CSV table of C-alpha atoms in Angstrom, one decimal:
chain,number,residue,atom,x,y,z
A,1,UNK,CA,0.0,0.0,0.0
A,2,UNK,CA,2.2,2.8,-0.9
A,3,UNK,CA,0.5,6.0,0.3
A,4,UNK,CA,0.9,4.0,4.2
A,5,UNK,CA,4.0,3.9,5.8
A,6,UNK,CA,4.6,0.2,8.1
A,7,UNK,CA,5.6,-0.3,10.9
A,8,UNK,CA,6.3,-3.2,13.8
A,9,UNK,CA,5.2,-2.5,16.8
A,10,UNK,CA,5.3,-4.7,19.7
A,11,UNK,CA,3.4,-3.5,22.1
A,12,UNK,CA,2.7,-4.2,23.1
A,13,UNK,CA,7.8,-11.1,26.0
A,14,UNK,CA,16.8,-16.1,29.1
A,15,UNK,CA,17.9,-14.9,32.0
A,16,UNK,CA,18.4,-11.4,32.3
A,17,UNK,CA,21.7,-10.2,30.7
A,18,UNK,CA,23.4,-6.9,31.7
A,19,UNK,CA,23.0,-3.4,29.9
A,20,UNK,CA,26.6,-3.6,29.1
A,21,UNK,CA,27.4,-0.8,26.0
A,22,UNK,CA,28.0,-2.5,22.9
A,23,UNK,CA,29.7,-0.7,20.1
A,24,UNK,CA,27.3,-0.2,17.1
A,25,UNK,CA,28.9,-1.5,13.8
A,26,UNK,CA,29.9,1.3,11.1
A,27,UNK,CA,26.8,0.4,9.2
A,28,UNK,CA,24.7,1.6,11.6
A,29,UNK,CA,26.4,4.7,12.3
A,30,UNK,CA,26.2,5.3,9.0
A,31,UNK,CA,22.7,5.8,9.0
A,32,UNK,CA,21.7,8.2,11.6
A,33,UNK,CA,21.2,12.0,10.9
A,34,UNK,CA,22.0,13.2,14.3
A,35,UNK,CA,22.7,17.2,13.0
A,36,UNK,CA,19.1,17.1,11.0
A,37,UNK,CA,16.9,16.5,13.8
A,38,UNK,CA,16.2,18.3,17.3
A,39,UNK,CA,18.0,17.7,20.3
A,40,UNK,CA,16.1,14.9,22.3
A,41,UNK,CA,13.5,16.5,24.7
A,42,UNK,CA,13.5,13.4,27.5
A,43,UNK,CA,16.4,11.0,28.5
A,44,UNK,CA,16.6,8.0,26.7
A,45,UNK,CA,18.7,5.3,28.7
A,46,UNK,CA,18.5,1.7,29.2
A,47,UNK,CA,18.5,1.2,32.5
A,48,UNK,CA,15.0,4.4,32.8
A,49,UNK,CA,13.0,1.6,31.6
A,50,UNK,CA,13.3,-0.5,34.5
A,51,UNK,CA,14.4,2.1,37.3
A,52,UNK,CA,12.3,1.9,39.8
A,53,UNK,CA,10.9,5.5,41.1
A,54,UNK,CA,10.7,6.3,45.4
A,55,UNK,CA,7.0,5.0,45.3
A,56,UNK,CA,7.6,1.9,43.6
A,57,UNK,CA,10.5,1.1,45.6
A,58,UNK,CA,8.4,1.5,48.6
A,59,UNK,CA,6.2,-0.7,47.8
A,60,UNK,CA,8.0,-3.5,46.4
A,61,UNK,CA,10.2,-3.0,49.9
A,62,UNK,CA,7.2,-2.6,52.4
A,63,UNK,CA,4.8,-4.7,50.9
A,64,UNK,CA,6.0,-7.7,48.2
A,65,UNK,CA,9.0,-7.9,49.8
A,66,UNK,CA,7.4,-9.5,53.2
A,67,UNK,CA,5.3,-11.9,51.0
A,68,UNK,CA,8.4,-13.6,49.0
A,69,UNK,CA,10.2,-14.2,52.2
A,70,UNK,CA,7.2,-15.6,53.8
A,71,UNK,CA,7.0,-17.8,50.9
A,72,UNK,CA,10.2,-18.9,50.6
A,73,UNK,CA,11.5,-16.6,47.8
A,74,UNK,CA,8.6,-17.9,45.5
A,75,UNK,CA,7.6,-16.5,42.4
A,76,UNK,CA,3.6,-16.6,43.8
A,77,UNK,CA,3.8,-14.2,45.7
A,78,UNK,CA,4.6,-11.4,43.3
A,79,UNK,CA,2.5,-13.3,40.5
A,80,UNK,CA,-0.7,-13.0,43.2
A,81,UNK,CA,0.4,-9.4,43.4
A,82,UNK,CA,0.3,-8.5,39.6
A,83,UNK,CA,-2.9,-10.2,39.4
A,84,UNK,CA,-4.5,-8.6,42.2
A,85,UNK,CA,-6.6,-5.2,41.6
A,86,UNK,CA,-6.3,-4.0,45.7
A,87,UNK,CA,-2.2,-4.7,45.0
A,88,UNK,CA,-0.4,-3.9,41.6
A,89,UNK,CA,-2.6,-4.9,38.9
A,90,UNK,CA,-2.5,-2.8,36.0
A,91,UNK,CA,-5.4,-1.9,33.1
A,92,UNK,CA,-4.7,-2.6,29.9
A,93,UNK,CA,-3.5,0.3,27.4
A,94,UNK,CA,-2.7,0.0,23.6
A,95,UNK,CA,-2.2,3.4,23.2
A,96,UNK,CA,1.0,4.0,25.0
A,97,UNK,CA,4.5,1.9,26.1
A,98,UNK,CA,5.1,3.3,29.6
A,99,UNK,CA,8.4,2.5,31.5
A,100,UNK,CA,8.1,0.5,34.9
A,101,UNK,CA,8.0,3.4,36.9
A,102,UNK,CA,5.0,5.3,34.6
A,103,UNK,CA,3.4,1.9,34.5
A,104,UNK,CA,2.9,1.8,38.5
A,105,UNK,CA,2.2,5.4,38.5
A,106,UNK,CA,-0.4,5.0,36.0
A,107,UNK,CA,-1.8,1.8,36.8
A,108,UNK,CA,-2.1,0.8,32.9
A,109,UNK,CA,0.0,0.2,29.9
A,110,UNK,CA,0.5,-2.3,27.3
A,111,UNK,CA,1.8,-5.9,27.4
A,112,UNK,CA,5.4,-4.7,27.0
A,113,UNK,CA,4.7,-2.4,29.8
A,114,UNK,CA,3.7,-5.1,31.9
A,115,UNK,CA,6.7,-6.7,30.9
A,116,UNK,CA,8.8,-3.5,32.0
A,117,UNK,CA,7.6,-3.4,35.6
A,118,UNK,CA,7.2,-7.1,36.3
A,119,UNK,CA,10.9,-7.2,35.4
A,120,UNK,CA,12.0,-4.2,37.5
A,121,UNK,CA,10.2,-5.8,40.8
A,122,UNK,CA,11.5,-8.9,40.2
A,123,UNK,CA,15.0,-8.0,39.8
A,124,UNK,CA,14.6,-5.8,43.6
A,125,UNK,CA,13.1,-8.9,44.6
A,126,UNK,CA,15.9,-10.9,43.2
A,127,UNK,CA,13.8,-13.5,41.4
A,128,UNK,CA,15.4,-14.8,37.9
A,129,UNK,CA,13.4,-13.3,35.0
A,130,UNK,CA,12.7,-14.4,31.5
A,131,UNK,CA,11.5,-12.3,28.7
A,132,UNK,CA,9.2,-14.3,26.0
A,133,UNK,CA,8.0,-13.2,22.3
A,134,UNK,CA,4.8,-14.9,21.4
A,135,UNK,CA,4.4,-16.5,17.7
A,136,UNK,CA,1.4,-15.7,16.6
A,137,UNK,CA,-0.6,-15.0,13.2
A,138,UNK,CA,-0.4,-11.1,11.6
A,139,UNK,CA,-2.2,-8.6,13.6
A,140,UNK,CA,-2.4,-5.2,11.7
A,141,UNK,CA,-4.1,-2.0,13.3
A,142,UNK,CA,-4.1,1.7,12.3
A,143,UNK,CA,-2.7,5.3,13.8
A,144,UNK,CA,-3.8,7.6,11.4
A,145,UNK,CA,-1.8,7.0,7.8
A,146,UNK,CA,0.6,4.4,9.3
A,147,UNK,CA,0.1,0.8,9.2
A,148,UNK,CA,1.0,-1.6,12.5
A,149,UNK,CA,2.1,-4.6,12.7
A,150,UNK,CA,1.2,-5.6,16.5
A,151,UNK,CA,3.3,-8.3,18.3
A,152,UNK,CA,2.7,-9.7,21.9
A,153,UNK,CA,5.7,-10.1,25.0
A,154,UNK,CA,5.7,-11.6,27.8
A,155,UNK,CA,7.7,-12.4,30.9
A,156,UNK,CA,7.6,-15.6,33.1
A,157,UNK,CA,9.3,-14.6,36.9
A,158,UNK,CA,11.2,-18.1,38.5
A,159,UNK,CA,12.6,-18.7,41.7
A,160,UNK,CA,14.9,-17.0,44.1
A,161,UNK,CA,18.3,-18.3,43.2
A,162,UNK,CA,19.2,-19.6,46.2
A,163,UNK,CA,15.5,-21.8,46.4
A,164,UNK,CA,15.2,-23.3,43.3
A,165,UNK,CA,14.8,-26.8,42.4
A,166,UNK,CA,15.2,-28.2,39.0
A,167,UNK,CA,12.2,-30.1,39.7
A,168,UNK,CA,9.9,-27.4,41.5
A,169,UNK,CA,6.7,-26.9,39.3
A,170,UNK,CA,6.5,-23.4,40.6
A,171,UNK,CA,9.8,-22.5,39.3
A,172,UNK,CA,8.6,-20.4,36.7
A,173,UNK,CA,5.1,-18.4,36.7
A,174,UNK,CA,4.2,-16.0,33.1
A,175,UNK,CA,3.0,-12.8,33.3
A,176,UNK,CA,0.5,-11.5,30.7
A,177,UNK,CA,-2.8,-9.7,30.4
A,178,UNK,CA,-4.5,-12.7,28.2
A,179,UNK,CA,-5.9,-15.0,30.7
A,180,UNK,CA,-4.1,-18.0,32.3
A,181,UNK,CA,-6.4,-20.5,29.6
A,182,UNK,CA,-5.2,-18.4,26.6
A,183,UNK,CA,-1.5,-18.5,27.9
A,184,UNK,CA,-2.0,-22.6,27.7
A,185,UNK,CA,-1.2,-22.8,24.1
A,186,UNK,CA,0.2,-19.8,23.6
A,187,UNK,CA,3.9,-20.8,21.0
A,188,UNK,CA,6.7,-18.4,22.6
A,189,UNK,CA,10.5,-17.9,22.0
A,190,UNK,CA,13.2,-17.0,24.4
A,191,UNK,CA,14.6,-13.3,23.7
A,192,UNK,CA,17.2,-11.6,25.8
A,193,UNK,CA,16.9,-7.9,27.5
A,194,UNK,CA,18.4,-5.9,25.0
A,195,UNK,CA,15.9,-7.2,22.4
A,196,UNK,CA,13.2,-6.1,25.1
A,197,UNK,CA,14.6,-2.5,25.6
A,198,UNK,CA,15.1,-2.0,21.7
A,199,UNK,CA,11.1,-2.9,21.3
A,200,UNK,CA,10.5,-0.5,24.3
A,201,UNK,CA,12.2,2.1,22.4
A,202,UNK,CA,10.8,1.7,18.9
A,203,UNK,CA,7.4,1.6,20.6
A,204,UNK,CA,7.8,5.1,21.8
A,205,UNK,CA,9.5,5.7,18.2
A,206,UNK,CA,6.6,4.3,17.0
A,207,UNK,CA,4.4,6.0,19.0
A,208,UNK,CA,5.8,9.3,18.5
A,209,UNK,CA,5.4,9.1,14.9
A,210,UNK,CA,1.8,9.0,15.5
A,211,UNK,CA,1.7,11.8,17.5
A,212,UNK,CA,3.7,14.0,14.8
A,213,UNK,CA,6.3,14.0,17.0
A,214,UNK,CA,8.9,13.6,14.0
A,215,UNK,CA,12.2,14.7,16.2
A,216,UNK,CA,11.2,12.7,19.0
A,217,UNK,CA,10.7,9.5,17.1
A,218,UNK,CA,14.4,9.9,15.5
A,219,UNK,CA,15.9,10.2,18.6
A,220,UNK,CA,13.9,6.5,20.4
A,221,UNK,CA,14.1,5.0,16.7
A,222,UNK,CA,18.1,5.9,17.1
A,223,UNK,CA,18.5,4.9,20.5
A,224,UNK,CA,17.2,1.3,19.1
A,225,UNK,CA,19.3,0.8,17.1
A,226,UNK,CA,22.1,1.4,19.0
A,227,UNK,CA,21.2,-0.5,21.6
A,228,UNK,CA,20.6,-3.6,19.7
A,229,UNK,CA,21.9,-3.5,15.9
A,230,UNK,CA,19.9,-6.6,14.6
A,231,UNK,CA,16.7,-5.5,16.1
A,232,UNK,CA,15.1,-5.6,12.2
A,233,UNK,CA,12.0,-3.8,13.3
A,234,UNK,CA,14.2,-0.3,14.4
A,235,UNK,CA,15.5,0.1,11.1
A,236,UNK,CA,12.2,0.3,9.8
A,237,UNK,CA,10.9,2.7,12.1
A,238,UNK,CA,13.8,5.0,11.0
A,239,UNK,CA,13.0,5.0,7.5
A,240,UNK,CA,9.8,5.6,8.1
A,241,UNK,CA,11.2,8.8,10.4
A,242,UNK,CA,13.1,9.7,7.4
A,243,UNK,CA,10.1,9.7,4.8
A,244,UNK,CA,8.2,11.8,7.5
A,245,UNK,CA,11.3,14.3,7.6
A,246,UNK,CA,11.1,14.5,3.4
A,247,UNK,CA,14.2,12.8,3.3
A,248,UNK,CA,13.6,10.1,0.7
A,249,UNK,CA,17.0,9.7,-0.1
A,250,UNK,CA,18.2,8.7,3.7
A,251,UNK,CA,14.7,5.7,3.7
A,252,UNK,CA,16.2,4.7,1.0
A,253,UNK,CA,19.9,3.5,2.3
A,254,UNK,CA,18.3,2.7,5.9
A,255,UNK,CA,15.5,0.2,4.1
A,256,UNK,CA,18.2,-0.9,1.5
A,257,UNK,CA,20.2,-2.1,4.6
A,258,UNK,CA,17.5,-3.9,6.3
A,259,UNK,CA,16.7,-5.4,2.7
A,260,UNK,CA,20.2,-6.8,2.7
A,261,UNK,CA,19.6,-8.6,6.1
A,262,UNK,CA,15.9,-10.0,5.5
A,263,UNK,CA,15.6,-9.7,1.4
A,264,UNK,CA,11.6,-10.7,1.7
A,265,UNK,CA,11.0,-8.0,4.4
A,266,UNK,CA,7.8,-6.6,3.2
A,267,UNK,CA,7.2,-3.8,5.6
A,268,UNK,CA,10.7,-2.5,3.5
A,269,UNK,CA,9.7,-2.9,0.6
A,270,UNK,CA,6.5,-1.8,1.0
A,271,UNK,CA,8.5,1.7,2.6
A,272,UNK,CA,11.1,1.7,-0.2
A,273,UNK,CA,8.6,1.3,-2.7
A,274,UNK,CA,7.1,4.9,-1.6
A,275,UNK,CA,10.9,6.0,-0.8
A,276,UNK,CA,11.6,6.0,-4.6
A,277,UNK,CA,8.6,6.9,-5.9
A,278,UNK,CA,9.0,10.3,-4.1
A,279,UNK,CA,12.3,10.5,-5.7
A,280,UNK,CA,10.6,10.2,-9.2
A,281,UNK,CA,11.6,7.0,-9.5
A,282,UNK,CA,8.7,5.6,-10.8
A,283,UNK,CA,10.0,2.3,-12.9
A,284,UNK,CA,12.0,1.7,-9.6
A,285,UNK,CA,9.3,2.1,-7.7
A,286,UNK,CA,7.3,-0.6,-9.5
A,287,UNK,CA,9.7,-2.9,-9.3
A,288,UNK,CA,10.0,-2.8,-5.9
A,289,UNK,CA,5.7,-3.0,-5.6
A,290,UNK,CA,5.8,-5.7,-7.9
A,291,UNK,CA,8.0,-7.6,-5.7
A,292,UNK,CA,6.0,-6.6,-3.0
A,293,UNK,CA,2.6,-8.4,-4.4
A,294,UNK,CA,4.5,-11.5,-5.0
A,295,UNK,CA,4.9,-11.9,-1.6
A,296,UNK,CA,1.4,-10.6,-0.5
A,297,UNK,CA,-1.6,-11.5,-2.1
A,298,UNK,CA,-3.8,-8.4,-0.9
A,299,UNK,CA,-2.0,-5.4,1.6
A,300,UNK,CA,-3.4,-5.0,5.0
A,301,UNK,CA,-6.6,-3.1,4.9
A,302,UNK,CA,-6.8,-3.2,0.8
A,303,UNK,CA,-10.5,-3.8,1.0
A,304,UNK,CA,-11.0,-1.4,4.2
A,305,UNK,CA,-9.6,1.4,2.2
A,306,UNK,CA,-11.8,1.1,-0.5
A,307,UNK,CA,-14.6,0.8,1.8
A,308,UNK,CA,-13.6,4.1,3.0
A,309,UNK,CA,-13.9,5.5,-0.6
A,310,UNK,CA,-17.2,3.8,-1.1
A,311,UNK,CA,-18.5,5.3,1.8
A,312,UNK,CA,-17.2,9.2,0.6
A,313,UNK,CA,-19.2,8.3,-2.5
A,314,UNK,CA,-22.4,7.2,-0.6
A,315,UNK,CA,-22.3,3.7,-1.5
A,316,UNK,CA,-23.6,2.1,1.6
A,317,UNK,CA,-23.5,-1.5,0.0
A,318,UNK,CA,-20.4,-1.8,-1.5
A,319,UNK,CA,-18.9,-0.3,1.5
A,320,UNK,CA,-20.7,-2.9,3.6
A,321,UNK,CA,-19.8,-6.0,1.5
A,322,UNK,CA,-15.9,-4.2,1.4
A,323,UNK,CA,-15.4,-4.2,5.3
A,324,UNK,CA,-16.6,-8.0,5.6
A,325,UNK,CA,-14.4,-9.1,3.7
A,326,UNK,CA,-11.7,-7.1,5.4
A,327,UNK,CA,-13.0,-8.7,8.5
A,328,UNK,CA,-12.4,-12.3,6.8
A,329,UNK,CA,-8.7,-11.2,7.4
A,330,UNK,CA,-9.3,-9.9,10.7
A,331,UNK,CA,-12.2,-10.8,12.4
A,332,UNK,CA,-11.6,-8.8,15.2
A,333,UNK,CA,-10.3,-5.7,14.5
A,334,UNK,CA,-12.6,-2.8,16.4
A,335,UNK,CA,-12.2,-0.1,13.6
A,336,UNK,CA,-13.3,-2.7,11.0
A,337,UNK,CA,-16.5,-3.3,12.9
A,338,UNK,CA,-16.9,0.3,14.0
A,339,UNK,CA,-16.9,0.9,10.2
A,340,UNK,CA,-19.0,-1.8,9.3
A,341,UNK,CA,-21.3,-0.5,11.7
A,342,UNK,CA,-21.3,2.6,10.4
A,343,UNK,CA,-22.4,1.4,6.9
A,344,UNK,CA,-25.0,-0.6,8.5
A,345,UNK,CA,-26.5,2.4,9.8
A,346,UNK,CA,-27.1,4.0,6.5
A,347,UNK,CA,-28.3,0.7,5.3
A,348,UNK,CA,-31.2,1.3,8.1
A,349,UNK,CA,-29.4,-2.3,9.4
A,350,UNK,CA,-30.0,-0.8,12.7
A,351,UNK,CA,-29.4,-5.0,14.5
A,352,UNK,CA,-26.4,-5.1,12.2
A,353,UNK,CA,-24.9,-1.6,13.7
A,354,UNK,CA,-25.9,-2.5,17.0
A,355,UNK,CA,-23.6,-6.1,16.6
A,356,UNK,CA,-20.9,-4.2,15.1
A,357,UNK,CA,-20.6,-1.5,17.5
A,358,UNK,CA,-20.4,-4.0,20.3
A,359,UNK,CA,-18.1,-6.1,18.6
A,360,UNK,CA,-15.9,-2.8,18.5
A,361,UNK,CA,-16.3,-1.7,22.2
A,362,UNK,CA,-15.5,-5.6,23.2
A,363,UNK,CA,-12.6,-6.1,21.3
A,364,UNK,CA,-10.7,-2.2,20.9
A,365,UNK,CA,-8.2,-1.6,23.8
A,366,UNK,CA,-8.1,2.2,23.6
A,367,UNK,CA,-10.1,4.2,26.5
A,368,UNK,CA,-10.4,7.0,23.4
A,369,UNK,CA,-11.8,4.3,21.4
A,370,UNK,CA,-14.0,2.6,23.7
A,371,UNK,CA,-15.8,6.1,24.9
A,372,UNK,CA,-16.4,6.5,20.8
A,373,UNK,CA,-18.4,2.7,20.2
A,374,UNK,CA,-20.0,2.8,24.0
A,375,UNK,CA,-21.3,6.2,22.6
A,376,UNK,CA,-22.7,5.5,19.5
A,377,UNK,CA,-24.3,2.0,21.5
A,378,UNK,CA,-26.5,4.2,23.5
A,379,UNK,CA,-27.5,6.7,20.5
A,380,UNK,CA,-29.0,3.7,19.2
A,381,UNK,CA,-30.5,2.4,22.2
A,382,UNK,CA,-31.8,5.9,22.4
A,383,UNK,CA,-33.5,5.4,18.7
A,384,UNK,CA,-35.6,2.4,19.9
């Protein structure tokens, strides 16, 4: 889809390794336009995700504390904790990736901000930590003209050092909003902590982007990259920060880069595909697009998109029969039911709006969002 940029986002799961400072190869260097940009307007550092602030530390001190030494230095304790709303259960947040501190001042944040403070109180609680990436099918959302692709982390908290038992079946406990049956068959892969810190800071690249916050996405897209080279998903990001900054030229070399490591990456070439059509590039540009639909059969919201036109052109029908077949990809995507909703209100399908609509509310994870679909649920309920 070339007019939208793409994205990975992973909002929002080894041991824990150590922050030590790698040097970034040459390559990498290479890329970043440090003099082109605005100074950074908030500290980006490693070890701020997981710092703990004066409140937090109080209360992992004066009250988790006391529970792991009454249990023996057991995970349950701080498990029972996180899962508790009178202790340190948090809400769940799409909309931003909040460090472990922000996190317990906020009571909320996404699944990698769950990850973020789960990992900070276990470490002051010195219980072993392991961050976990969960395989699971394409999930694409929207933020305006940039497409998402969403990914899920986790983090499973084990033992005390000094307690475990290679045999204890409460040496490891996961951590994660979806519910304990979901988390049965969940597939997931070991990743290390700088992984989980470079996904914290292309979030808030990410994130930034969608705020219009061009500078301030360089500077966490940067800081990614940096901190760990072969995250894929960072270099990405920064192209996209480069298209936003009307800098073709520098998406260009950054997506050609990534292309070199993953050839088939098609949130690049989708990017580099609009990279050199802005340089007039057109047969280029094709090329790459062409390459593009050999590897996908249809891009993320195709039919959604032309829905959208349909709907401009007051064609209630066609827009209709458009968004169901967008939801065939994702049957439950809230803005793909809000809009189907939507059409189904001009239709006079007032059963059909009222299903869509609470299809939306149930599934969307944005407050924003939710006030919008609870809203248009009791304008109808007002109609009967």
């Amino acid at each position: 889809m070339p007019s939208l940029a793409r994205l990975l986002v992973l909002s929002a799961s080894l041991l824990l390794a150590g922050c030590a400072v790698v040097p970034p190869p040459p390559a990498v260097t290479a890329l970043l336009q440090d003099a082109r940009f605005q100074g950074p307007r908030e500290v980006i550092d490693p070890q701020a995700a997981f710092a703990l602030s004066e409140p937090l530390k109080r209360f992992v001190h004066d009250e988790l504390a006391p529970r792991v030494r009454a249990s023996g230095g057991r995970p349950r304790a701080l498990f029972d904790a996180l899962n508790q709303r009178a202790m340190l259960r948090l809400e769940y947040d799409a909309i931003v990736t909040r460090n472990a501190a922000e996190a317990f001042a906020a009571r909320s944040g996404n699944c990698l901000s769950l990850v973020l403070l789960t990992a900070a109180v276990a470490k002051e609680l010195n219980l072993q930590v392991r961050y976990n990436r969960a395989v699971i099918d394409e999930a694409w959302s929207r933020s305006g003209d940039l497409l998402l692709l969403n990914g899920h982390v986790n983090v499973s908290i084990g033992l005390n050092i000094h307690s475990a038992t290679q045999f204890d079946r409460e040496a490891w406990l996961m951590v994660d909003f979806l519910p304990q049956q979901e988390l049965s068959g969940l597939k997931t892969v070991a990743i290390g902590e700088r992984t989980i810190v470079a996904m914290y800071f292309n979030n808030r690249a990410a994130e930034s982007l969608a705020a219009g916050r061009v500078d301030a996405a360089y500077w966490w897209a940067r800081a990614a990259l940096l901190h760990e080279p072969s995250f894929q998903p960072a270099y990405n990001t920064l192209a996209v920060v480069y298209l936003r900054h009307d800098d073709p030229r520098g998406a260009e070399q950054v997506l050609r880069t990534l292309l070199a490591l993953e050839p088939d990456h098609r949130q690049a070439l989708a990017n580099l595909s609009q990279a050199l059509g802005r340089q007039g590039r057109v047969q280029e540009a094709g090329e790459v697009q062409a390459r593009l639909a050999s590897l996908e059969k249809r891009p993320p919201f195709h039919h959604f998109n032309l829905g959208l036109a349909a709907m401009r052109e007051g064609r209630w029908r066609v827009a209709r029969d458009l968004f169901d077949r967008e939801l065939q990809r994702d049957p439950d995507y809230h803005e793909l039911h809000y809009w189907a909703g939507l059409a189904s209100l001009r239709l006079g399908d007032t059963d059909g709006a009222r299903r869509h609509f609470s299809r939306a509310l149930e599934n969307s994870t944005a407050r924003g969002s939710q006030a919008l679909y609870a809203a248009k649920l009791e304008a109808l309920k007002a109609r009967q």
